[in-house]
Amino acid sequence: MKYVLVSGGVISGIGKGLIASSTGLLLKTIGLKILTAIKIDPYLNVDAGTMAPTEHGECFVLDDGGEVDLDLGNYERYLNVTLTREHSITTGKIYQHVIERERKGDYLGKTVQVVPHITNGIQEWIEKVARIPVDDTNEEPDVCIIELGGTVGDIESAPFIEAMRQLRRRAGRDNFCQIHVSLVPVVGGEQKTKPTQQAIRDARSAGLSPDLIACRCQERIVEATANKIAMFCQVEPSQVIAVHDVESTYHVPLLLQKQGLVDQIRELFRLDTSSIPQALVKKGEATWHDWNALTTSQERFLESETINIALVGKYTNLHDSYLSVSKSLEHSAMACHRKLKTVWIDASNLEKATLEASPESYHKAWHDLCTADGVLVPGGFGHRGTEGMIAAANWARTKPKPYLGICLGMQLAVIEYARNVCGMKSAGSIELDAQTDNPVVIFMPEIDKTTMGGNMRLGLRATNFQDGTEWSRLRKLYNNQPSILERHRHRYEVNPEYIERLSEAGLNFIGKDDKGERMEIVELKDHPFFVGVQFHPEYLSRVLRPSPPYLGFIAASAGLLQQATAATLAKAASANGKGNHTGQTNGVDNGLVNGMSQVSLSDSTSGF
Ligand code: GLN
């Protein structure tokens, strides 16, 4: 097992996660078979499930229901792997593990301490988890990227730093390398190297020895700056990797590649690439070719090819709160050959109360909504902004404009329909109003109804398309598979008691769970695209394998879905596309989008 540690200095939030994922992607391109990734978050929370998205960005959900840091989403997307909750390590988790062992008597007679018990616990965890197969080959990975959150020098990361120092020795020569991500601020037009010098000094005094220094800078780093860093940090100029701000995050791997990152790591690991089987080398090259072709094509889209998507949410101040949603929109927009413009609308600004308090915000929000090509209401929790989201769903349904409701966005679309089509004026959700007369959305935990903790429906679950739903566009986009697997994260569901009334009024519940009790997908028939899904398809979207609901939504917003001929849809339905790790296929793989927009993605061989 070879490890690449990605750590940070100066400040956090400067793209360590992206550099880690991009490094992984690059290593894949030289034919390394399987890469895996572990994220260390030195906070005390056991997982990210209870953390505010407005502070930490979205909570990413894995197949196994693990609620983890959004960086694991980046790894899954860039490395095309399926990770487990064990790939996310927090201080809380490690302490819980060590304390449980202490209670069981595993350390009987010993004083349990940070060093060696916590530090050993961290290393053992990493060594075990790095070996978990993460793709359908079911083989042990070759390389594990470890990203250490926060910055070296933080009090809370100290045990992890010490564990990393020891892991380097344990892994042995040629099996461990470290990339330290630092910041080069520009002050008065001058690129400053002092913070980086200090960051390297801090890392070294903690016993770490970074092999490569990735310098983040708002502008291109000039040679003199790189040389100065090399000189003062006692490294070769080639070990200084300059990472300036780029237009699209998809360009970061290109930037790293240009500076020879792969060769550097190859050398550090003394990798004998001649022993890599030709088939894998070819696959790696194809991955690289596809990545280049797709991500550089983005700039060539014309302004006239822009589609405006209104994202009507609650956490719009921090766009990372909806990272996977944004990424999924991007994947689909690239597939449809359109430039994506996401218009962020704070849902409460669409509400009447805002008209009084801040007419400007109200009118701006409505202007943004009215001029959008499609409306997306993502997942969320709690009451704030939900009336605004219902108004957005109503707008999209009646205009009609393409609508995609994710989880809460589906629940609210159902409430809107109940209120305005079925005449149940007080229809609501128990989550938002416990006293509602018409509880169209109710609490339906899988296990225990009495406790609030641990009762979320989490992870991969099946949705079965119902008989008589062959007309469904979404079903066709899922390649007409009878059953699909998507990830979930919710407590509430559409109330089964209202299904008959809603269905009779024209709201089609086309997908249900295995027992037929839980409503998973709603779709309107006579509408350009009006879909609500109880699951979160964004967690499985990939650059070259856009998620079907997002793809349909973007295609409809671009006016392409309506144009899709019966023949194209039929082709999509019958073709035998390539599957992802959950056995799903979609319209991109089998040519639906090719037929619509003439972009050719179907012959991609890389599968990322
Ligand atoms: N709050 C809703 C529920 O718990 C929706 C959750 C979500 O959108 N992820 O069911």
Coordinates of C-alpha atoms and ligand atoms in Angstrom, one line a residue:
M1 CA 0.0 0.0 0.0
K2 CA 1.3 3.4 -1.0
Y3 CA 0.0 6.5 0.7
V4 CA -0.2 10.1 -0.5
L5 CA -0.8 12.4 2.4
V6 CA -2.3 15.8 1.5
S7 CA -2.0 18.3 4.4
G8 CA -2.4 22.0 4.6
G9 CA -0.7 25.0 6.1
V10 CA -1.4 28.7 6.6
I11 CA -5.2 28.5 6.3
S12 CA -7.8 25.9 5.4
G13 CA -10.4 26.1 2.7
I14 CA -7.9 26.7 -0.1
G15 CA -8.6 23.6 -2.2
K16 CA -6.8 20.8 -0.4
G17 CA -9.7 18.4 -1.2
L18 CA -9.6 19.3 -4.9
I19 CA -5.8 18.9 -5.0
A20 CA -6.2 15.5 -3.3
S21 CA -8.9 14.3 -5.7
S22 CA -7.0 15.7 -8.7
T23 CA -3.8 13.9 -7.6
G24 CA -5.8 10.7 -7.4
L25 CA -7.2 11.2 -10.8
L26 CA -3.8 11.8 -12.3
L27 CA -2.4 8.7 -10.7
K28 CA -5.2 6.7 -12.3
T29 CA -4.1 8.1 -15.7
I30 CA -0.7 6.4 -15.5
G31 CA -2.4 3.0 -15.1
L32 CA -2.4 2.5 -11.4
K33 CA -5.2 0.1 -10.9
I34 CA -7.2 1.2 -7.9
L35 CA -7.1 4.3 -5.9
T36 CA -8.8 4.9 -2.6
A37 CA -9.1 7.9 -0.4
I38 CA -9.5 8.6 3.3
K39 CA -10.5 12.0 4.8
I40 CA -9.5 12.9 8.3
D41 CA -11.5 15.6 10.0
P42 CA -10.1 16.5 13.3
Y43 CA -13.4 17.7 14.8
L44 CA -15.2 15.9 17.7
N45 CA -18.4 15.1 15.8
V46 CA -18.5 11.4 15.1
D47 CA -19.8 12.2 11.6
A48 CA -21.0 15.1 9.5
G49 CA -24.7 14.2 9.9
T50 CA -25.4 16.7 12.6
M51 CA -23.3 19.6 11.3
A52 CA -24.8 22.8 9.7
P53 CA -24.4 22.8 5.9
T54 CA -24.0 26.6 6.2
E55 CA -20.8 26.1 8.1
H56 CA -19.3 23.0 6.6
G57 CA -21.0 22.6 3.3
E58 CA -23.1 19.7 2.4
C59 CA -23.3 16.5 4.2
F60 CA -22.4 13.8 1.7
V61 CA -24.2 10.4 1.9
L62 CA -22.6 7.1 0.9
D63 CA -24.1 3.8 -0.3
D64 CA -23.8 2.4 3.3
G65 CA -25.6 5.4 4.7
G66 CA -22.5 7.1 6.1
E67 CA -23.0 10.8 6.5
V68 CA -19.6 12.3 5.7
D69 CA -17.6 15.4 4.7
L70 CA -18.3 16.7 1.2
D71 CA -14.7 15.8 0.2
L72 CA -15.7 12.2 0.0
G73 CA -18.1 13.2 -2.7
N74 CA -15.2 14.7 -4.7
Y75 CA -13.2 11.5 -4.3
E76 CA -16.1 9.4 -5.5
R77 CA -16.6 11.6 -8.5
Y78 CA -12.9 12.0 -9.4
L79 CA -11.8 8.5 -8.7
N80 CA -15.0 6.7 -9.7
V81 CA -15.1 4.7 -6.5
T82 CA -17.6 3.8 -3.9
L83 CA -16.4 4.6 -0.4
T84 CA -17.7 3.5 3.0
R85 CA -18.3 5.4 6.2
E86 CA -15.0 4.0 7.5
H87 CA -13.2 6.1 4.9
S88 CA -14.2 9.2 6.9
I89 CA -12.2 9.5 10.1
T90 CA -13.0 12.1 12.8
T91 CA -11.5 12.7 16.2
G92 CA -14.9 11.7 17.6
K93 CA -14.8 8.4 15.8
I94 CA -11.3 7.5 16.9
Y95 CA -11.9 8.4 20.5
Q96 CA -15.2 6.5 20.5
H97 CA -13.4 3.5 19.1
V98 CA -10.5 3.6 21.6
I99 CA -12.8 4.3 24.6
E100 CA -15.1 1.4 23.6
R101 CA -12.0 -0.8 23.5
E102 CA -10.9 0.5 26.9
R103 CA -14.4 -0.3 28.3
K104 CA -14.2 -3.8 26.9
G105 CA -10.9 -4.3 28.8
D106 CA -8.7 -4.4 25.7
Y107 CA -6.0 -2.3 27.4
L108 CA -6.4 -3.9 30.9
G109 CA -3.8 -2.6 33.3
K110 CA -2.6 0.1 31.0
T111 CA -3.0 3.9 31.2
V112 CA -4.8 4.8 28.0
Q113 CA -3.2 7.8 26.4
V114 CA -3.2 9.9 23.2
V115 CA 0.2 8.6 22.4
P116 CA 0.3 5.6 21.8
H117 CA -3.3 4.5 21.9
I118 CA -5.0 7.2 19.9
T119 CA -2.1 7.5 17.5
N120 CA -2.0 3.7 17.0
G121 CA -5.7 3.6 16.7
I122 CA -5.5 6.1 13.8
Q123 CA -2.8 4.2 12.0
E124 CA -4.5 0.8 12.4
W125 CA -7.7 2.4 11.1
I126 CA -6.0 3.8 8.1
E127 CA -4.1 0.5 7.3
K128 CA -7.3 -1.5 7.5
V129 CA -9.6 0.9 5.6
A130 CA -7.1 1.6 2.8
R131 CA -7.4 -2.1 1.9
I132 CA -11.2 -2.1 1.4
P133 CA -12.1 -2.7 -2.2
V134 CA -13.8 0.4 -3.6
D135 CA -14.8 -0.6 -7.1
D136 CA -16.4 -3.6 -8.8
T137 CA -13.1 -5.4 -9.4
N138 CA -13.3 -6.2 -5.7
E139 CA -9.6 -5.9 -5.4
E140 CA -7.4 -4.2 -2.9
P141 CA -6.4 -0.7 -3.9
D142 CA -2.8 0.2 -4.8
V143 CA -2.7 3.7 -3.5
C144 CA -4.5 5.5 -0.8
I145 CA -4.8 9.3 -0.7
I146 CA -5.2 10.6 2.8
E147 CA -6.4 14.1 3.2
L148 CA -5.9 15.7 6.6
G149 CA -8.4 18.4 7.3
G150 CA -7.5 21.7 8.9
T151 CA -4.0 23.0 9.1
V152 CA -0.8 21.6 10.6
G153 CA -0.3 23.4 13.9
D154 CA -4.0 23.3 15.0
I155 CA -4.4 21.9 18.5
E156 CA -7.0 19.3 17.4
S157 CA -5.0 17.9 14.6
A158 CA -1.9 17.2 16.7
P159 CA -2.6 13.4 17.3
F160 CA -3.2 12.9 13.6
I161 CA 0.0 14.7 12.7
E162 CA 1.9 12.4 15.0
A163 CA 0.1 9.4 13.6
M164 CA 1.1 10.5 10.1
R165 CA 4.7 10.9 11.1
Q166 CA 4.7 7.4 12.4
L167 CA 2.8 6.0 9.5
R168 CA 5.5 7.3 7.1
R169 CA 8.0 5.1 9.0
R170 CA 5.6 2.2 9.2
A171 CA 4.8 2.3 5.5
G172 CA 8.5 2.2 4.7
R173 CA 10.6 4.0 2.1
D174 CA 9.0 4.6 -1.3
N175 CA 5.6 4.0 0.1
F176 CA 4.6 7.4 1.5
C177 CA 4.7 10.9 0.1
Q178 CA 3.3 14.1 1.4
I179 CA 1.9 17.1 -0.5
H180 CA 1.6 20.2 1.7
V181 CA -0.8 22.8 0.4
S182 CA 0.1 26.3 1.3
L183 CA -1.0 29.8 0.4
V184 CA 0.9 32.5 -1.4
P185 CA -1.0 35.7 -0.8
V186 CA -0.7 38.7 -3.0
V187 CA -0.2 41.9 -1.1
G188 CA 0.2 45.2 -2.8
G189 CA 0.8 43.3 -6.1
E190 CA 3.6 41.2 -4.6
Q191 CA 3.5 37.4 -4.1
K192 CA 4.4 36.7 -0.5
T193 CA 6.3 33.6 0.4
K194 CA 6.7 34.1 4.2
P195 CA 3.4 32.2 5.1
T196 CA 4.6 29.2 3.1
Q197 CA 8.1 29.3 4.7
Q198 CA 6.4 29.4 8.1
A199 CA 4.0 26.6 7.2
I200 CA 6.8 24.3 6.1
R201 CA 8.7 25.1 9.3
D202 CA 5.6 24.2 11.3
A203 CA 5.2 20.9 9.4
R204 CA 8.9 20.0 9.9
S205 CA 8.9 20.9 13.6
A206 CA 6.0 18.5 13.9
G207 CA 8.1 15.7 12.4
L208 CA 6.6 15.8 8.9
S209 CA 8.6 16.2 5.8
P210 CA 6.6 17.4 2.8
D211 CA 7.9 16.1 -0.5
L212 CA 5.9 18.5 -2.6
I213 CA 4.6 22.0 -1.8
A214 CA 1.4 23.0 -3.6
C215 CA 1.2 26.7 -3.5
R216 CA -2.3 28.2 -3.9
C217 CA -2.4 31.7 -5.3
Q218 CA -5.0 33.9 -6.8
E219 CA -2.8 34.6 -9.7
R220 CA -0.1 32.7 -11.7
I221 CA 3.0 32.2 -9.5
V222 CA 6.0 33.8 -11.1
E223 CA 9.2 31.9 -11.3
A224 CA 11.0 34.1 -8.9
T225 CA 8.4 33.3 -6.2
A226 CA 8.7 29.6 -6.8
N227 CA 12.4 29.8 -6.7
K228 CA 12.3 31.7 -3.5
I229 CA 10.0 29.1 -1.9
A230 CA 12.3 26.3 -3.0
M231 CA 15.4 28.1 -1.6
F232 CA 13.9 29.0 1.8
C233 CA 12.1 25.7 2.2
Q234 CA 15.2 23.7 1.1
V235 CA 13.5 21.9 -1.7
E236 CA 14.1 21.7 -5.5
P237 CA 12.1 24.2 -7.6
S238 CA 10.5 21.1 -9.2
Q239 CA 9.0 20.2 -5.9
V240 CA 7.1 23.5 -5.8
I241 CA 3.8 23.1 -7.6
A242 CA 2.0 26.3 -8.4
V243 CA -1.8 26.1 -8.3
H244 CA -3.3 29.4 -9.3
D245 CA -7.1 30.1 -9.5
V246 CA -8.6 28.6 -12.6
E247 CA -11.9 29.1 -14.2
S248 CA -13.2 25.7 -13.6
T249 CA -12.2 23.2 -10.9
Y250 CA -12.0 20.5 -13.6
H251 CA -8.9 22.3 -14.8
V252 CA -6.9 21.6 -11.6
P253 CA -5.8 18.1 -12.7
L254 CA -4.6 19.7 -16.0
L255 CA -2.6 22.3 -14.1
L256 CA -1.0 19.7 -11.8
Q257 CA -0.2 17.5 -14.7
K258 CA 1.5 20.3 -16.7
Q259 CA 3.9 20.7 -13.7
G260 CA 4.9 17.1 -13.7
L261 CA 3.1 16.1 -10.5
V262 CA 2.8 12.5 -11.8
D263 CA 6.5 12.2 -12.6
Q264 CA 7.3 13.5 -9.2
I265 CA 5.1 11.0 -7.4
R266 CA 6.3 8.2 -9.7
E267 CA 9.9 9.0 -8.7
L268 CA 9.0 9.3 -5.0
F269 CA 7.3 5.9 -5.1
R270 CA 10.0 4.5 -7.4
L271 CA 7.2 3.2 -9.5
D272 CA 8.2 0.8 -12.2
T273 CA 5.6 1.9 -14.7
S274 CA 6.9 -0.6 -17.2
S275 CA 5.4 -3.4 -15.1
I276 CA 1.9 -1.9 -15.4
P277 CA -0.2 -4.0 -17.8
Q278 CA -0.7 -2.4 -21.2
A279 CA -4.5 -2.6 -20.9
L280 CA -4.4 -0.5 -17.7
V281 CA -2.1 2.0 -19.3
K282 CA -4.4 2.3 -22.2
K283 CA -7.4 2.8 -19.9
G284 CA -5.5 5.5 -18.0
E285 CA -4.7 7.3 -21.2
A286 CA -8.3 7.1 -22.3
T287 CA -9.4 8.6 -18.9
W288 CA -7.0 11.4 -19.4
H289 CA -8.1 12.0 -23.0
D290 CA -11.8 12.1 -22.0
W291 CA -11.1 14.4 -19.0
N292 CA -9.3 16.8 -21.2
A293 CA -11.8 16.7 -24.0
L294 CA -14.8 17.2 -21.8
T295 CA -13.5 19.7 -19.4
T296 CA -11.9 22.0 -22.0
S297 CA -14.9 21.9 -24.2
Q298 CA -16.7 23.8 -21.4
E299 CA -15.1 27.1 -22.5
R300 CA -16.2 26.7 -26.0
F301 CA -19.9 26.8 -25.3
L302 CA -21.4 30.1 -26.5
E303 CA -23.2 32.6 -24.3
S304 CA -26.3 31.8 -26.5
E305 CA -26.0 28.2 -25.3
T306 CA -26.4 29.2 -21.6
I307 CA -29.2 27.7 -19.6
N308 CA -30.3 29.5 -16.4
I309 CA -31.2 27.1 -13.6
A310 CA -32.9 28.6 -10.5
L311 CA -31.7 26.8 -7.4
V312 CA -34.3 27.7 -4.8
G313 CA -32.9 26.7 -1.4
K314 CA -32.4 27.6 2.2
Y315 CA -28.6 27.5 2.5
T316 CA -27.8 29.6 -0.6
N317 CA -25.3 31.8 1.1
L318 CA -22.7 29.0 1.1
H319 CA -22.8 27.3 -2.3
D320 CA -20.9 24.3 -0.9
S321 CA -24.1 23.5 1.0
Y322 CA -25.3 22.1 -2.4
L323 CA -22.0 20.9 -3.8
S324 CA -23.2 17.6 -5.2
V325 CA -26.3 19.3 -6.7
S326 CA -24.1 21.9 -8.4
K327 CA -21.8 19.2 -9.7
S328 CA -24.7 17.1 -11.0
L329 CA -26.1 20.1 -12.9
E330 CA -22.6 20.7 -14.3
H331 CA -22.2 17.1 -15.4
S332 CA -25.6 17.2 -17.2
A333 CA -25.0 20.6 -18.7
M334 CA -21.7 19.4 -20.2
A335 CA -23.4 16.3 -21.6
C336 CA -26.1 18.5 -23.2
H337 CA -23.5 20.9 -24.5
R338 CA -24.8 23.9 -22.6
K339 CA -23.1 26.5 -20.5
L340 CA -24.7 26.4 -17.0
K341 CA -25.6 29.4 -15.0
T342 CA -26.9 28.6 -11.6
V343 CA -29.1 31.4 -10.2
W344 CA -29.1 31.0 -6.4
I345 CA -32.5 32.1 -4.9
D346 CA -33.0 32.2 -1.2
A347 CA -36.4 30.6 -0.9
S348 CA -37.6 33.0 1.9
N349 CA -37.2 35.9 -0.5
L350 CA -40.1 34.5 -2.6
E351 CA -42.4 34.7 0.4
K352 CA -45.0 37.5 1.0
A353 CA -43.3 38.5 4.2
T354 CA -40.2 39.6 2.3
L355 CA -42.3 41.8 0.1
E356 CA -43.0 43.9 3.3
A357 CA -39.5 43.7 4.8
S358 CA -37.4 44.0 1.7
P359 CA -39.3 44.6 -1.5
E360 CA -36.1 44.7 -3.5
S361 CA -35.1 41.2 -2.5
Y362 CA -38.6 39.9 -3.1
H363 CA -38.8 41.3 -6.6
K364 CA -35.3 40.3 -7.5
A365 CA -36.0 36.7 -6.3
W366 CA -39.2 36.6 -8.4
H367 CA -37.4 38.1 -11.4
D368 CA -34.7 35.4 -11.1
L369 CA -37.3 32.7 -10.9
C370 CA -39.4 34.0 -13.8
T371 CA -36.4 34.3 -16.1
A372 CA -34.9 30.9 -15.3
D373 CA -35.1 28.0 -17.8
G374 CA -35.7 25.4 -15.1
V375 CA -36.4 25.3 -11.4
L376 CA -34.7 23.1 -8.9
V377 CA -35.7 22.7 -5.2
P378 CA -33.0 20.7 -3.4
G379 CA -33.2 18.8 -0.1
G380 CA -33.4 20.6 3.2
F381 CA -34.7 20.5 6.8
G382 CA -36.9 22.7 8.8
H383 CA -39.6 25.3 8.1
R384 CA -37.6 28.4 6.9
G385 CA -38.2 29.1 3.2
T386 CA -40.5 26.2 2.5
E387 CA -43.5 28.5 1.5
G388 CA -41.1 30.1 -1.0
M389 CA -40.2 26.7 -2.3
I390 CA -43.8 25.8 -2.6
A391 CA -44.4 29.0 -4.6
A392 CA -41.5 28.0 -6.9
A393 CA -42.9 24.6 -7.5
N394 CA -46.3 26.2 -8.3
W395 CA -44.6 28.5 -10.7
A396 CA -42.8 25.7 -12.5
R397 CA -45.9 23.5 -12.6
T398 CA -48.3 26.1 -14.0
K399 CA -46.1 28.0 -16.4
P400 CA -45.0 25.3 -17.3
K401 CA -41.2 25.2 -16.6
P402 CA -39.0 22.2 -16.0
Y403 CA -38.9 21.3 -12.3
L404 CA -36.8 18.9 -10.3
G405 CA -37.6 18.5 -6.7
I406 CA -35.1 16.6 -4.6
C407 CA -36.3 15.0 -1.3
L408 CA -37.8 18.1 0.5
G409 CA -38.3 19.5 -3.0
M410 CA -40.4 16.5 -3.9
Q411 CA -42.4 16.7 -0.6
L412 CA -43.2 20.3 -1.2
A413 CA -44.2 19.7 -4.8
V414 CA -46.7 17.2 -3.5
I415 CA -48.0 19.6 -1.0
E416 CA -48.3 22.3 -3.7
Y417 CA -50.4 19.9 -5.8
A418 CA -52.6 18.9 -2.8
R419 CA -53.2 22.5 -2.0
N420 CA -53.8 24.0 -5.5
V421 CA -55.1 21.1 -7.6
C422 CA -56.8 18.9 -5.0
G423 CA -58.1 21.9 -3.1
M424 CA -56.7 20.9 0.3
K425 CA -55.8 24.4 1.3
S426 CA -54.2 23.4 4.6
A427 CA -52.1 20.5 3.2
G428 CA -48.7 20.4 4.8
S429 CA -45.9 18.3 6.2
I430 CA -45.7 17.1 9.8
E431 CA -42.1 18.3 9.8
L432 CA -43.1 21.9 9.2
D433 CA -46.5 22.0 11.0
A434 CA -47.3 19.2 13.5
Q435 CA -50.9 20.3 13.7
T436 CA -51.7 20.4 9.9
D437 CA -55.3 19.2 9.0
N438 CA -54.0 17.5 5.9
P439 CA -50.7 15.8 6.7
V440 CA -49.7 15.0 3.1
V441 CA -46.1 14.4 4.3
I442 CA -45.6 12.4 7.5
F443 CA -42.9 10.9 9.7
M444 CA -42.2 7.4 8.4
P445 CA -39.0 6.1 9.9
E446 CA -37.8 2.6 8.9
I447 CA -37.2 1.5 12.5
D448 CA -38.2 3.4 15.6
K449 CA -40.9 6.1 15.6
T450 CA -40.2 7.4 19.1
T451 CA -36.7 8.7 19.0
M452 CA -35.3 11.5 16.9
G453 CA -31.7 10.2 16.9
G454 CA -30.7 7.6 14.4
N455 CA -34.0 7.3 12.6
M456 CA -33.0 8.8 9.3
R457 CA -33.6 6.7 6.3
L458 CA -30.0 6.7 4.9
G459 CA -28.1 5.2 2.1
L460 CA -28.8 3.0 -0.9
R461 CA -32.4 1.8 -1.4
A462 CA -34.4 0.4 -4.3
T463 CA -37.1 2.2 -6.2
N464 CA -39.3 0.1 -8.5
F465 CA -41.1 1.7 -11.4
Q466 CA -44.7 0.9 -11.3
D467 CA -46.8 -0.9 -13.9
G468 CA -48.3 1.4 -16.5
T469 CA -45.6 4.0 -16.2
E470 CA -43.9 3.3 -19.5
W471 CA -44.8 6.8 -20.7
S472 CA -42.5 8.3 -18.0
R473 CA -39.6 10.3 -19.3
L474 CA -37.6 9.6 -16.2
R475 CA -38.1 5.9 -16.5
K476 CA -36.7 6.1 -20.1
L477 CA -33.7 8.1 -18.9
Y478 CA -33.1 5.3 -16.4
N479 CA -33.0 3.1 -19.5
N480 CA -36.3 1.5 -18.7
Q481 CA -34.9 -0.5 -15.9
P482 CA -37.7 -1.9 -13.7
S483 CA -35.7 -1.1 -10.5
I484 CA -33.0 1.5 -9.7
L485 CA -30.8 2.1 -6.7
E486 CA -30.2 5.6 -5.3
R487 CA -29.0 7.1 -2.0
H488 CA -31.5 8.5 0.5
R489 CA -31.4 10.9 3.5
H490 CA -34.7 11.7 5.0
R491 CA -37.2 11.0 7.8
Y492 CA -40.5 12.2 6.2
E493 CA -42.4 10.7 3.3
V494 CA -45.6 11.3 1.3
N495 CA -48.5 10.0 3.4
P496 CA -49.8 6.7 1.8
E497 CA -53.4 7.8 2.8
Y498 CA -53.4 10.6 0.3
I499 CA -52.0 8.7 -2.6
E500 CA -55.3 7.8 -4.2
R501 CA -56.6 11.3 -4.0
L502 CA -53.5 12.8 -5.4
S503 CA -53.1 10.2 -8.2
E504 CA -56.7 10.7 -9.2
A505 CA -56.0 14.4 -9.6
G506 CA -53.2 13.6 -11.9
L507 CA -50.0 13.4 -9.8
N508 CA -48.3 10.1 -10.8
F509 CA -46.4 8.2 -8.2
I510 CA -44.4 6.3 -10.7
G511 CA -41.7 4.8 -8.4
K512 CA -42.2 3.2 -5.0
D513 CA -40.0 1.2 -2.6
D514 CA -40.0 -2.6 -2.4
K515 CA -43.1 -2.8 -0.3
G516 CA -45.0 -0.2 -2.3
E517 CA -45.4 1.9 0.8
R518 CA -43.0 4.7 0.2
M519 CA -43.4 7.1 -2.7
E520 CA -40.0 7.5 -4.4
I521 CA -40.8 9.4 -7.6
V522 CA -43.6 11.7 -8.8
E523 CA -43.9 12.9 -12.3
L524 CA -46.5 14.9 -14.2
K525 CA -47.5 13.5 -17.6
D526 CA -48.5 16.6 -19.5
H527 CA -45.6 18.8 -18.6
P528 CA -42.2 19.4 -20.2
F529 CA -40.6 17.9 -17.2
F530 CA -41.9 17.9 -13.7
V531 CA -40.2 15.3 -11.5
G532 CA -39.8 14.9 -7.8
V533 CA -37.6 12.3 -6.2
Q534 CA -37.5 11.3 -2.6
F535 CA -33.8 10.2 -3.0
H536 CA -30.7 12.2 -3.7
P537 CA -29.5 11.3 -7.2
E538 CA -26.7 13.9 -7.0
Y539 CA -24.7 11.5 -4.8
L540 CA -24.2 9.1 -7.7
S541 CA -23.7 11.6 -10.6
R542 CA -20.3 11.4 -12.4
V543 CA -18.6 13.6 -15.0
L544 CA -19.2 11.1 -17.8
R545 CA -22.2 9.5 -16.2
P546 CA -24.7 12.2 -15.3
S547 CA -27.5 11.3 -13.1
P548 CA -30.7 10.6 -15.0
P549 CA -33.1 13.0 -13.2
Y550 CA -30.6 15.8 -13.5
L551 CA -29.9 14.9 -17.1
G552 CA -33.6 15.0 -18.0
F553 CA -34.1 18.2 -16.1
I554 CA -31.2 20.0 -17.9
A555 CA -32.2 18.6 -21.2
A556 CA -35.7 19.8 -20.7
S557 CA -34.5 23.2 -19.6
A558 CA -32.4 23.4 -22.7
G559 CA -35.4 22.5 -24.8
L560 CA -33.7 19.3 -25.8
L561 CA -35.9 16.8 -24.1
Q562 CA -39.0 18.0 -25.9
Q563 CA -37.2 17.7 -29.2
A564 CA -36.1 14.1 -28.4
T565 CA -37.9 12.0 -31.0
A566 CA -39.8 8.9 -30.1
A567 CA -37.0 7.1 -31.9
T568 CA -34.3 8.5 -29.6
L569 CA -36.3 7.7 -26.5
A570 CA -36.9 4.2 -27.8
K571 CA -33.2 3.8 -28.5
A572 CA -32.5 5.0 -25.1
A573 CA -34.9 2.5 -23.7
S574 CA -33.7 -0.5 -25.6
A575 CA -29.9 0.1 -25.7
N576 CA -27.9 -1.9 -23.4
G577 CA -25.8 0.8 -21.7
K578 CA -22.8 0.5 -19.4
G579 CA -23.7 0.2 -15.8
N580 CA -22.3 2.0 -12.8
H581 CA -21.4 0.3 -9.5
T582 CA -25.0 0.0 -8.6
G583 CA -25.9 -1.6 -11.8
Q584 CA -27.6 1.4 -13.2
T585 CA -27.5 2.8 -16.7
N586 CA -28.7 6.0 -18.1
G587 CA -29.5 7.9 -21.2
V588 CA -26.0 9.2 -21.7
D589 CA -24.4 5.8 -21.9
N590 CA -26.9 4.6 -24.4
G591 CA -27.2 7.5 -26.7
L592 CA -30.2 9.4 -25.6
V593 CA -28.3 12.6 -25.2
N594 CA -26.2 11.9 -28.2
G595 CA -29.4 11.9 -30.2
M596 CA -30.5 15.1 -28.7
S597 CA -27.4 17.2 -28.7
Q598 CA -24.9 15.5 -31.0
V599 CA -22.3 15.3 -28.3
S600 CA -20.6 12.0 -28.3
L601 CA -20.0 10.6 -24.9
S602 CA -21.2 7.1 -25.4
D603 CA -18.0 5.7 -26.7
S604 CA -15.9 6.8 -23.7
T605 CA -13.8 4.0 -22.5
S606 CA -12.5 5.5 -19.2
G607 CA -15.7 5.2 -17.2
F608 CA -14.9 8.0 -14.7
Ligands
GLN1 N1 -36.6 17.2 5.9 C1 -37.1 16.2 5.0 C2 -37.1 14.8 5.6 O1 -36.4 14.6 6.6 C3 -36.3 16.2 3.7 C4 -34.9 15.8 3.9 C5 -34.0 16.1 2.7 O2 -34.4 16.9 1.9 N2 -32.8 15.5 2.7 O3 -37.7 13.9 5.1

